XYZ file of C-alpha atoms in Angstrom:
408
model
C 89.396 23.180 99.937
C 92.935 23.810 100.962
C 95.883 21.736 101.493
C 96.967 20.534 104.639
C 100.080 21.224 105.659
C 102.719 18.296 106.402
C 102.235 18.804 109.726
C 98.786 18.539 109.943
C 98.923 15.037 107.501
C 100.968 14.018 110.524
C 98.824 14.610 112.882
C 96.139 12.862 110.995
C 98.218 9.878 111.059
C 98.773 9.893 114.360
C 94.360 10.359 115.273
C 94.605 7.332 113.214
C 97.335 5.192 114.421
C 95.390 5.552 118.261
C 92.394 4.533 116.417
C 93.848 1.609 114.895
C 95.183 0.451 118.241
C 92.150 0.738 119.956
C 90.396 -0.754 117.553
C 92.912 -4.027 117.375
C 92.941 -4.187 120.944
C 88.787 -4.770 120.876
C 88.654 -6.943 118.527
C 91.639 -9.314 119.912
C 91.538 -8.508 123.900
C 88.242 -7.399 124.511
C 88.021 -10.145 127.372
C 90.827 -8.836 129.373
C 90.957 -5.048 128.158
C 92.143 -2.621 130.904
C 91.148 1.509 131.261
C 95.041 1.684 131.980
C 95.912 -0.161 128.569
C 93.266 2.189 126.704
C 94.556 4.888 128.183
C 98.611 4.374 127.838
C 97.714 3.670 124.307
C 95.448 7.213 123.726
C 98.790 8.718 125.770
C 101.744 6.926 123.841
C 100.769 7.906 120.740
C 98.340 11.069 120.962
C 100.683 12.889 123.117
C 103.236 13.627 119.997
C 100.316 15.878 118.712
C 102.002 18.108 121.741
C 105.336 17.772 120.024
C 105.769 21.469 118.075
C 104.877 23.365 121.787
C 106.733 21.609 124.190
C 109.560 18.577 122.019
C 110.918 17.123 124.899
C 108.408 16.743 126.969
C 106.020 14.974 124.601
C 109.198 12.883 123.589
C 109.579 11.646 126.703
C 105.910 11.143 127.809
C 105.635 8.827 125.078
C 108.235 6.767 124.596
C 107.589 6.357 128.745
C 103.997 5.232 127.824
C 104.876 2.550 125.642
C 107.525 1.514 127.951
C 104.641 1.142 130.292
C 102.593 -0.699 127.887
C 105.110 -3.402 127.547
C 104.682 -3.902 130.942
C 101.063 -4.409 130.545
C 101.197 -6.688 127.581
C 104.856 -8.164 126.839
C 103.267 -9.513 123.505
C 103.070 -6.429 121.625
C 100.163 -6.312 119.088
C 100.990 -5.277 115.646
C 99.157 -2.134 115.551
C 101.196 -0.956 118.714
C 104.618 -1.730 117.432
C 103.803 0.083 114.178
C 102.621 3.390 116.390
C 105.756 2.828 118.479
C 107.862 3.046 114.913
C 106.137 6.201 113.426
C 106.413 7.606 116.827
C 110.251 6.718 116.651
C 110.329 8.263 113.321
C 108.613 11.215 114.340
C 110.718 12.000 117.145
C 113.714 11.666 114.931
C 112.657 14.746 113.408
C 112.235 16.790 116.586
C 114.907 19.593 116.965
C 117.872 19.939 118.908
C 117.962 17.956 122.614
C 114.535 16.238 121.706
C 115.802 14.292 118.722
C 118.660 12.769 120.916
C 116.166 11.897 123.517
C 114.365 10.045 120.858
C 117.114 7.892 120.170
C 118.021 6.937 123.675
C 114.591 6.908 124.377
C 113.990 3.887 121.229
C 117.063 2.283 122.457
C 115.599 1.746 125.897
C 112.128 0.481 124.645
C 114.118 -1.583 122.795
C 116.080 -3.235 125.841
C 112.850 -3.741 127.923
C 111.190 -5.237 124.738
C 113.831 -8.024 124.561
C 113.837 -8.155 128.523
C 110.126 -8.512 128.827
C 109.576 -10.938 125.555
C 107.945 -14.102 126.668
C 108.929 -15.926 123.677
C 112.911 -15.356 123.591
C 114.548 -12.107 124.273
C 118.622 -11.685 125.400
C 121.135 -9.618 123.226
C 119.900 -10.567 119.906
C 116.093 -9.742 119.942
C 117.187 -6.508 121.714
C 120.093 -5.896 118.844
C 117.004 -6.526 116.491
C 114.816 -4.075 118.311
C 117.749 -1.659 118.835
C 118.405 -1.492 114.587
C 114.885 -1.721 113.889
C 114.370 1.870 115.943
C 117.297 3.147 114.740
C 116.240 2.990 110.854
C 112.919 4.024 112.142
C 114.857 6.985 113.786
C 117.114 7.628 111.287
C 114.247 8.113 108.524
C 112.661 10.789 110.539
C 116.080 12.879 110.776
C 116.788 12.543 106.880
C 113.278 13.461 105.888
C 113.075 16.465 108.557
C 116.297 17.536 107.046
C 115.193 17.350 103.641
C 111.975 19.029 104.806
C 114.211 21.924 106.367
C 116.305 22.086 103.045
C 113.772 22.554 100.888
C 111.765 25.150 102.833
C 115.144 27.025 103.207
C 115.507 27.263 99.695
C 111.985 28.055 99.068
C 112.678 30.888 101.514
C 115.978 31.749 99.390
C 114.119 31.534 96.223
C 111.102 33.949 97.558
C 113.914 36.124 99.250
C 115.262 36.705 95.851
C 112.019 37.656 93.938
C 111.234 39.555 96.530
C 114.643 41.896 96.510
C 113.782 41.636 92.673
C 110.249 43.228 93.124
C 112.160 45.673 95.377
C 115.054 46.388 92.921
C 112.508 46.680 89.571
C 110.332 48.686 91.921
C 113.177 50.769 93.017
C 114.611 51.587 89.603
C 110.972 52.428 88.287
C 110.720 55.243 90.941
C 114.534 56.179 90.354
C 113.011 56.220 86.583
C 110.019 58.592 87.334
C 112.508 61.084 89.604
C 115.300 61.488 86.679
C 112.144 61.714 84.130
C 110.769 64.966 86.776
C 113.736 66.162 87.024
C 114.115 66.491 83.300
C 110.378 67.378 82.531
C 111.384 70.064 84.925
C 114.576 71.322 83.089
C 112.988 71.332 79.438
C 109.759 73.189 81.064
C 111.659 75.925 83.461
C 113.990 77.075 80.854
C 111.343 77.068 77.628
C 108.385 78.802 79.292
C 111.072 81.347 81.385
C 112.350 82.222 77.730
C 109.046 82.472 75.970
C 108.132 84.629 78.882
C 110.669 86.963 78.098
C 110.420 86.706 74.393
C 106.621 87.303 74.397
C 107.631 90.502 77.123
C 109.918 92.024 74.528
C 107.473 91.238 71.814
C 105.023 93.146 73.837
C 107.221 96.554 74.245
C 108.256 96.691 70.808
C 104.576 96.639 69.907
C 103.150 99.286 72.325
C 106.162 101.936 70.693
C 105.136 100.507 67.370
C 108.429 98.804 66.578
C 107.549 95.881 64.077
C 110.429 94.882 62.279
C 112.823 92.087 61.921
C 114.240 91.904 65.324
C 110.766 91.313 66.648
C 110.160 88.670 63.774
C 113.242 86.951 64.695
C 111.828 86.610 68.395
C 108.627 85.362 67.537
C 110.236 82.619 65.306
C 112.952 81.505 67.870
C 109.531 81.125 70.054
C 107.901 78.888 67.397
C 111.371 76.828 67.088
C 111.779 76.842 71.061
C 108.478 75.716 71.528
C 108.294 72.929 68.910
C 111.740 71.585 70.241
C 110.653 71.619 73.763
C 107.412 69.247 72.705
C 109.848 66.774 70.693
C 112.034 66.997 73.822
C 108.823 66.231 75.705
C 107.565 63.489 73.503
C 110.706 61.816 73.487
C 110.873 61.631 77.104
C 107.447 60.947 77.444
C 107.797 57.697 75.555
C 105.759 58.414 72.584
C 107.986 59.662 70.413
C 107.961 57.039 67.325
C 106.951 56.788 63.447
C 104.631 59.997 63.877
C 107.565 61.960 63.420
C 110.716 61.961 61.332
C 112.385 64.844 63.842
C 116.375 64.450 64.829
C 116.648 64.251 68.304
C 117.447 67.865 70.276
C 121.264 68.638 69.676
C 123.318 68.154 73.070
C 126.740 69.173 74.362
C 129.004 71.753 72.831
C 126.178 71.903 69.746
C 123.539 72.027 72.211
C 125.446 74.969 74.171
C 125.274 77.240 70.936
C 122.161 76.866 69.842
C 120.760 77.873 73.047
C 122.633 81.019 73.222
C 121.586 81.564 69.710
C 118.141 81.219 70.620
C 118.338 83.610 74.074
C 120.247 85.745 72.202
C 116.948 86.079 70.084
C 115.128 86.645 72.898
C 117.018 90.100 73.839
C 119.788 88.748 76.302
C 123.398 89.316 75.481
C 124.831 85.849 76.094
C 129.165 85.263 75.453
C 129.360 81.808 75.163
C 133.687 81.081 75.513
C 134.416 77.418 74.625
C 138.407 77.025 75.860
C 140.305 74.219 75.389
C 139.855 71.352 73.120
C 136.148 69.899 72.702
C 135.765 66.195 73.615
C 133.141 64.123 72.423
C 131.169 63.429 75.364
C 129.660 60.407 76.832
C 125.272 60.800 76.076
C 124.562 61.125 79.771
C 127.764 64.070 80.354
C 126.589 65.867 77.637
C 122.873 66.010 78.835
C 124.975 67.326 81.947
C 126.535 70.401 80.624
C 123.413 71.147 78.152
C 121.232 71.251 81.959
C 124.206 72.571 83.540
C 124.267 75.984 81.167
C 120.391 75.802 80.755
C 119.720 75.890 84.596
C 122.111 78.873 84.721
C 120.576 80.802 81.972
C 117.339 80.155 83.113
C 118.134 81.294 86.552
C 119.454 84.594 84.852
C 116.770 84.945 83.349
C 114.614 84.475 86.148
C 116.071 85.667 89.114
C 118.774 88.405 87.825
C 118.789 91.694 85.681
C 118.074 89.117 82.386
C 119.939 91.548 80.124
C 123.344 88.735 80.004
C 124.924 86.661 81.054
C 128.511 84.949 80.041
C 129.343 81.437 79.597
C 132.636 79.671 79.855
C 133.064 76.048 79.165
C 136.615 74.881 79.461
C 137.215 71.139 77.672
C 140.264 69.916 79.744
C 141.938 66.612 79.394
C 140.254 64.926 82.967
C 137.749 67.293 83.293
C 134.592 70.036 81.365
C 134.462 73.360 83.869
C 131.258 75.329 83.265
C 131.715 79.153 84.606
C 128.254 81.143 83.824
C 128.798 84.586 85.749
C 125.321 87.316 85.280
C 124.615 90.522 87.184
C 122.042 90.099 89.621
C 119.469 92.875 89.845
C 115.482 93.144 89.777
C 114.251 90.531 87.162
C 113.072 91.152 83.869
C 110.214 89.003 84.395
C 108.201 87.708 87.294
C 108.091 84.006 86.588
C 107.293 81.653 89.844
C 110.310 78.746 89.863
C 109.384 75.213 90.702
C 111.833 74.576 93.413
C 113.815 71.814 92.041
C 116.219 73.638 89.947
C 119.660 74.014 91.582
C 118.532 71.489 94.231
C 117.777 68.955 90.727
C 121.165 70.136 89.196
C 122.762 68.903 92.355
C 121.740 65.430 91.748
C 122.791 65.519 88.112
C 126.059 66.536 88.659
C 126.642 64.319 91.860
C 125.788 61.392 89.867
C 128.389 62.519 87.512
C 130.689 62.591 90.572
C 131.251 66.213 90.146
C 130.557 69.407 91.902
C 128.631 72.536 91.437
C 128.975 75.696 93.570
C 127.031 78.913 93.659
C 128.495 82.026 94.928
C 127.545 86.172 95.054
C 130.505 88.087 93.922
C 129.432 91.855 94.419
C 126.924 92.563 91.750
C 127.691 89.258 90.235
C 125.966 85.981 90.605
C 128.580 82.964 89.883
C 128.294 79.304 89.292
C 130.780 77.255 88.759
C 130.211 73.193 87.763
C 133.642 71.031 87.617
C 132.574 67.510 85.823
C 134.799 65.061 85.592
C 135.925 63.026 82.305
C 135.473 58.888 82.585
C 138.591 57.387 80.622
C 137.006 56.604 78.093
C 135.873 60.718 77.155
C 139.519 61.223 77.595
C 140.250 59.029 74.416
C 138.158 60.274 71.893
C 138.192 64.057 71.013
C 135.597 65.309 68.795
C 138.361 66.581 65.830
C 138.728 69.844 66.777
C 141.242 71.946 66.414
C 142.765 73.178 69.935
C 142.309 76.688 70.412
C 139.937 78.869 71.918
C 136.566 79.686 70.342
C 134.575 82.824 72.019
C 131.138 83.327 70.669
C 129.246 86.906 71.642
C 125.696 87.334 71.108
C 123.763 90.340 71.629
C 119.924 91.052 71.583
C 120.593 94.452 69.964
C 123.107 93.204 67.166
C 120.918 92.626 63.560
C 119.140 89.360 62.899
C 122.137 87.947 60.588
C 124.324 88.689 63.051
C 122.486 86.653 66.163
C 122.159 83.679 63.513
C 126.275 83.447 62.772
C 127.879 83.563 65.936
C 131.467 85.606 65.594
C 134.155 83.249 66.459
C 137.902 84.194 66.868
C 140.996 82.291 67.627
């Protein structure tokens, strides 16, 4: 069974206040009992059940039906003057005009009580009277208002949780888009390259070329594959004790080994690192890793596929990624999921940068600008200044692809 509500307790009391009455008023004045009596008493004190609909109405009605009942019997029984204080009470409690016509109301009861008394009366019994329905009054308003003060804080408190829920709930989906977004980025660019690896593997086999530039693309697959499942794993959330794996490199590192890994797969990529490296904040180097792999894998996908070139510049506010490739009929036909530039967008926006995509003649040019937080600025990664240009060719041998050439 459920609880009633205060209200409804209050109402109760009232049903048995009238019941009380009645039931005083047959036992002690059954002799001389009236319909009007038994009715002003029903009305008094039953017509506050009306009081949430229409407050000053029902205030008014009842405090004017036990004004009435005075009339009818000047000695007040006891059950009658106790309905005439709850109903004081409960009118206290009453909103806005209703309240104050409570009060006057009491007060006027009060005056006709002392007035009509046929045992005294004059200023003090009505002073009595008066104070008496003015604590009654008086309790109603306090414990209304502590009634209305509590359920506002409830409402604060279950406010709160709720924008809670909301936030928790909000930062899970937030969650599951980066995590799609990245599932995306590690997906794309491995299958587009073991597409074109396993392409090139292909030709070399139907003119019967087997040698160490075809070995050296089937075991950048092997390495590209097993990276992309850590990389997977790790984002998945199972990544733990099963495996003893360093996590994928990132950044400048990240940046090379790529290129060392496309250059593998037969696509002349000059990576041209300018400036002087910075070590990177976690989430800005996951930046420029996506930032180059998006554009590589768009290459790759969309353009001629044969190269590409790369230029990162490490300024003092600010890492500019330049990746400039000839655009032609792909290499491959590989169907893109839709979210890459429109996903590298987000990145770099939350990075408050900018990215912008242009068609220069035959070339296809993008151009990402991210800025530095202060605290990048302050710690470079030890490196000498200087420029380091790194060239790597499909065609060049297999110990050549594996030691990039740098040159001041």
């Amino acid at each position: 069974m459920s609880r009633l509500s205060a209200g409804r307790l209050v109402d109760v009391l009232l049903v048995l206040l009238v019941c009380m009455q009645l039931a005083e008023l047959v036992l002690t004045r059954a002799d001389d009992l009236s319909v009007a009596i038994v009715v002003l008493v029903v009305a008094a004190t039953g017509v506050l059940l009306l009081r949430r609909r229409a407050p000053v109405a029902a205030a008014l009605l009842s405090l004017g039906g036990f004004a009435a009942l005075l009339q009818l019997m000047p000695s007040t029984p006891a059950s009658t003057f106790l309905a005439l204080l709850v109903s004081v009470g409960l009118l206290g409690s009453l909103p806005g005009v209703a309240r104050l016509v409570g009060l006057i109301g009491a007060w006027a009861v009060a005056l006709e009580g002392a007035w009509v008394d046929p045992y005294g009366g004059g200023a003090g019994d009505f002073a009595l009277s008066a104070a008496i329905m003015t604590g009654a009054w008086t309790c109603g308003f306090l414990v209304a208002r502590g009634v209305r003060a509590t359920t506002a804080a409830a409402a604060q408190v279950a406010a709160a949780e709720q924008a809670r829920h909301e936030a928790a709930a909000e930062a899970v989906r937030d969650e599951r888009a980066r995590m799609t977004r990245e599932l995306h980025d590690v997906l794309a660019h491995a299958l587009t390259v073991l597409v074109v690896q396993s392409v090139a593997a292909q030709e070399d086999l139907a003119h019967g070329v087997v040698d160490s530039r075809l070995a050296a693309r089937l075991r950048a697959s092997e390495e590209l594959a097993r990276e992309s499942l850590h990389e997977l794993r790790a984002l998945l959330g199972i990544l733990g004790t099963t495996t003893d794996a360093a996590p994928p490199a990132r950044g400048f590192d990240g940046v090379r080994l790529m290129v060392e890994r496309l250059s593998q797969a037969g696509m002349a990529v000059e990576l041209d690192i300018q400036g002087t490296p910075t070590q990177l904040s976690a989430g800005l180097e996951l930046a420029v890793h996506r930032v180059v792999q998006e554009a590589v894998t768009n290459a790759l996908r969309h353009g001629s596929g044969d190269r590409a070139r790369v230029v990162i510049t490490s300024g003092p506010d600010a890492v500019e990624i330049v990746v400039e490739n000839p655009l032609g009929d792909p290499r491959t036909d590989v169907a893109g999921a839709g979210r890459g530039l429109a996903g590298l967008r987000e990145r770099v926006h939350l990075h408050h940068g900018t990215l912008v995509t242009s068609s220069e003649g035959e070339q296809y040019r993008m151009r990402c600008v991210l800025p530095l937080p202060k605290d990048d600025w302050e710690h470079p990664a030890g490196q000498r200044p200087g420029r380091q240009s790194e060239s790597m060719s499909g065609s060049e041998s297999e110990s050549e692809s594996e030691s990039p050439e740098v040159s001041a």
